[in-house]
Backbone as CSV, one residue per row, in Angstrom:
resi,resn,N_x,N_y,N_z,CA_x,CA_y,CA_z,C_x,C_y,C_z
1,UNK,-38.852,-19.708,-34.396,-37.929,-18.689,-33.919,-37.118,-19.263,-32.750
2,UNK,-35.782,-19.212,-32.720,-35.013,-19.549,-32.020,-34.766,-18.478,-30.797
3,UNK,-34.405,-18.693,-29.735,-34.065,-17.617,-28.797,-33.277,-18.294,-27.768
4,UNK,-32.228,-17.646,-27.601,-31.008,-17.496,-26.473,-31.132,-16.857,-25.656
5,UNK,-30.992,-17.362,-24.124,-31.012,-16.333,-22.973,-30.264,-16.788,-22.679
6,UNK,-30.173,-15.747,-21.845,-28.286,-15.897,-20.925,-28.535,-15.457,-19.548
7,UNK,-28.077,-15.964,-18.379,-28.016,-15.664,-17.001,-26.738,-14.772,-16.802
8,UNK,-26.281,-13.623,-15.499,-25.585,-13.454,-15.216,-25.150,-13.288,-14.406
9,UNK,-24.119,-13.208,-13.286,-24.323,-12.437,-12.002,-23.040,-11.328,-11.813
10,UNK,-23.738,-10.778,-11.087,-22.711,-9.281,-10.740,-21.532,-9.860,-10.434
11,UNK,-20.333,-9.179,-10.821,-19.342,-10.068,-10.491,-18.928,-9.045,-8.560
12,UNK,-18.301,-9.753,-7.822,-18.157,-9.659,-6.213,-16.778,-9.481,-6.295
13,UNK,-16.571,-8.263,-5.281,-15.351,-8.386,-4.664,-15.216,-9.107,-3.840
14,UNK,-14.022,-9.793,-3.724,-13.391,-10.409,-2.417,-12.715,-10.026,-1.367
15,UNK,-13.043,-9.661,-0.200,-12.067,-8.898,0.977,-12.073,-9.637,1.980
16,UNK,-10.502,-10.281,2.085,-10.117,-11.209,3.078,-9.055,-10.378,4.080
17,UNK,-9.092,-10.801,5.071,-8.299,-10.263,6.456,-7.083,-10.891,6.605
18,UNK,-5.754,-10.704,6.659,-5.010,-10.954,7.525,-4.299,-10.405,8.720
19,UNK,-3.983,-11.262,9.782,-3.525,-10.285,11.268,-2.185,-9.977,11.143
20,UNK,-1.215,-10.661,9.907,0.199,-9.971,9.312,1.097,-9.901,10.974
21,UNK,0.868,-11.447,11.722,1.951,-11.703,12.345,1.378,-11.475,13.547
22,UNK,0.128,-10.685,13.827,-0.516,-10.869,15.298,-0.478,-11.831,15.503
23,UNK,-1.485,-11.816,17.045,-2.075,-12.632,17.065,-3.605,-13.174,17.224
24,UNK,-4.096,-13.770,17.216,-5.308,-14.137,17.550,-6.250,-14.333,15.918
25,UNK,-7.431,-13.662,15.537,-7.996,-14.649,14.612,-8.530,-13.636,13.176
26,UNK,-8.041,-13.982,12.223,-8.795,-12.833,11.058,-10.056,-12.365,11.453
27,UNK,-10.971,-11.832,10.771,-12.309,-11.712,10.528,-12.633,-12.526,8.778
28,UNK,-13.870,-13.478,9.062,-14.404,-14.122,7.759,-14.115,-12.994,6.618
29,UNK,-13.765,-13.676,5.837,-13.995,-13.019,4.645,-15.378,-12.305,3.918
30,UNK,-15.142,-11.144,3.617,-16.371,-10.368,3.073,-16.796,-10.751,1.724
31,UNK,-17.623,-10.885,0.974,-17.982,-10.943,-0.587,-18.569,-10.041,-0.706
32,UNK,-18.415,-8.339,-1.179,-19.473,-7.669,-1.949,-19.565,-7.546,-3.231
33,UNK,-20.727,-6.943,-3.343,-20.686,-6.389,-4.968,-19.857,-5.181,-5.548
34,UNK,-19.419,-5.373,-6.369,-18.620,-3.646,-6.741,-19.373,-2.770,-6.462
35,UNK,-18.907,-1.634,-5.909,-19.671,-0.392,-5.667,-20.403,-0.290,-4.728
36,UNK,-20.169,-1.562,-3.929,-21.227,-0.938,-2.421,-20.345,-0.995,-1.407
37,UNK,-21.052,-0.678,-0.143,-20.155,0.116,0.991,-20.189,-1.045,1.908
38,UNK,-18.986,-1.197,2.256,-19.091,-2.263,3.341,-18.575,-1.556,4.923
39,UNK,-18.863,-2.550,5.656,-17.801,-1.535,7.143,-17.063,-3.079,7.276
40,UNK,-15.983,-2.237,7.584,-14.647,-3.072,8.070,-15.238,-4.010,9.766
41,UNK,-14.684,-5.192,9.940,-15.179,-5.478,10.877,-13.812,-5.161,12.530
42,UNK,-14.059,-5.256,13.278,-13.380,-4.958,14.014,-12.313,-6.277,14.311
43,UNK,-10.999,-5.907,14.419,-9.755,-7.471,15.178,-10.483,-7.832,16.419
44,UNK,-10.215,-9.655,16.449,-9.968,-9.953,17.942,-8.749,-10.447,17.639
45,UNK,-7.489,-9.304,17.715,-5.742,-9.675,18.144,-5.471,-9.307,19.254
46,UNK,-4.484,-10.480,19.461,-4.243,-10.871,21.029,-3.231,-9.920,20.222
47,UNK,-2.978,-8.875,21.615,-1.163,-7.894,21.453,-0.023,-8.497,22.670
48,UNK,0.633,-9.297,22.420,1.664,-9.274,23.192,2.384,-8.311,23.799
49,UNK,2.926,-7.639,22.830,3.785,-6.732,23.054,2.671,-5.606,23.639
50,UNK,2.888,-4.771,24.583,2.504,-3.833,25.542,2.444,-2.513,24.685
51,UNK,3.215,-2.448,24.159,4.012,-1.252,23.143,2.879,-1.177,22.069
52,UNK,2.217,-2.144,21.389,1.691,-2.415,20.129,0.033,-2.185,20.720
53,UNK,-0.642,-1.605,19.504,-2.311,-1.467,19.560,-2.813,-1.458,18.218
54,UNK,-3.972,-2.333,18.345,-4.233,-2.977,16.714,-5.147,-1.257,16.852
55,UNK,-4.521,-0.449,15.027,-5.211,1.089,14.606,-6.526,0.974,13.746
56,UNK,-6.265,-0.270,12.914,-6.971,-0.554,12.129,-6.263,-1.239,10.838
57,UNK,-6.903,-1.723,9.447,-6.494,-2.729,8.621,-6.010,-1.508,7.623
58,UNK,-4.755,-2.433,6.824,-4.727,-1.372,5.505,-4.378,-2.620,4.516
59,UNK,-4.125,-2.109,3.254,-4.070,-2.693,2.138,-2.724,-3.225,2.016
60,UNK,-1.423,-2.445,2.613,-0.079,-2.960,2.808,0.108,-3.753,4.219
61,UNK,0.763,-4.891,3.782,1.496,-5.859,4.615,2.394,-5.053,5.492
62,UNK,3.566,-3.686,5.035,4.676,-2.773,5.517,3.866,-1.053,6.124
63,UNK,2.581,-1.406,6.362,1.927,0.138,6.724,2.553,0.590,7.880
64,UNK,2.201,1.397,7.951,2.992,2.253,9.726,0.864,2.996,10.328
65,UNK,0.018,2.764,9.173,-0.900,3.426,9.546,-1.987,2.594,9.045
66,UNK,-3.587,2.732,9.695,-4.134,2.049,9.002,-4.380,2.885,7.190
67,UNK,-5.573,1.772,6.628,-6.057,2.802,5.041,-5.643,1.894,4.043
68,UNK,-5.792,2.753,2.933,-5.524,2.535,1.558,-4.186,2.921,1.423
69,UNK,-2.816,2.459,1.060,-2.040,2.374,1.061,-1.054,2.316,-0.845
């Protein structure tokens, strides 16, 4: 009797950071699994501008807010 097994692995999301023109340094990139909960990690961006305060990350490069976009 012949028999085939097969390995697999969950396939992972990828969630990478960019500071989209800040300054100072992404946060590492995340790898989860689909369907689980991650927490966002917090910026270290340097703000030049006085005017400007990092709100949080969104999915658009053009946001006015953080989120899902």
């Amino acid at each position: 009797k012949n028999e085939i097994y097969f390995w697999f692995k969950e396939k992972q999301s990828k969630i990478s950071f960019n500071v989209n023109g800040g300054g100072g340094n992404a946060p590492e990139t995340i790898y989860a699994q689909k369907g689980s909960t991650i927490t966002l990690p917090e910026a270290i961006i340097n703000v030049t501008n006085p005017k400007q305060v990092f709100i949080g990350w969104s999915t658009n490069s053009d946001a006015s807010n953080a989120g899902v976009d």
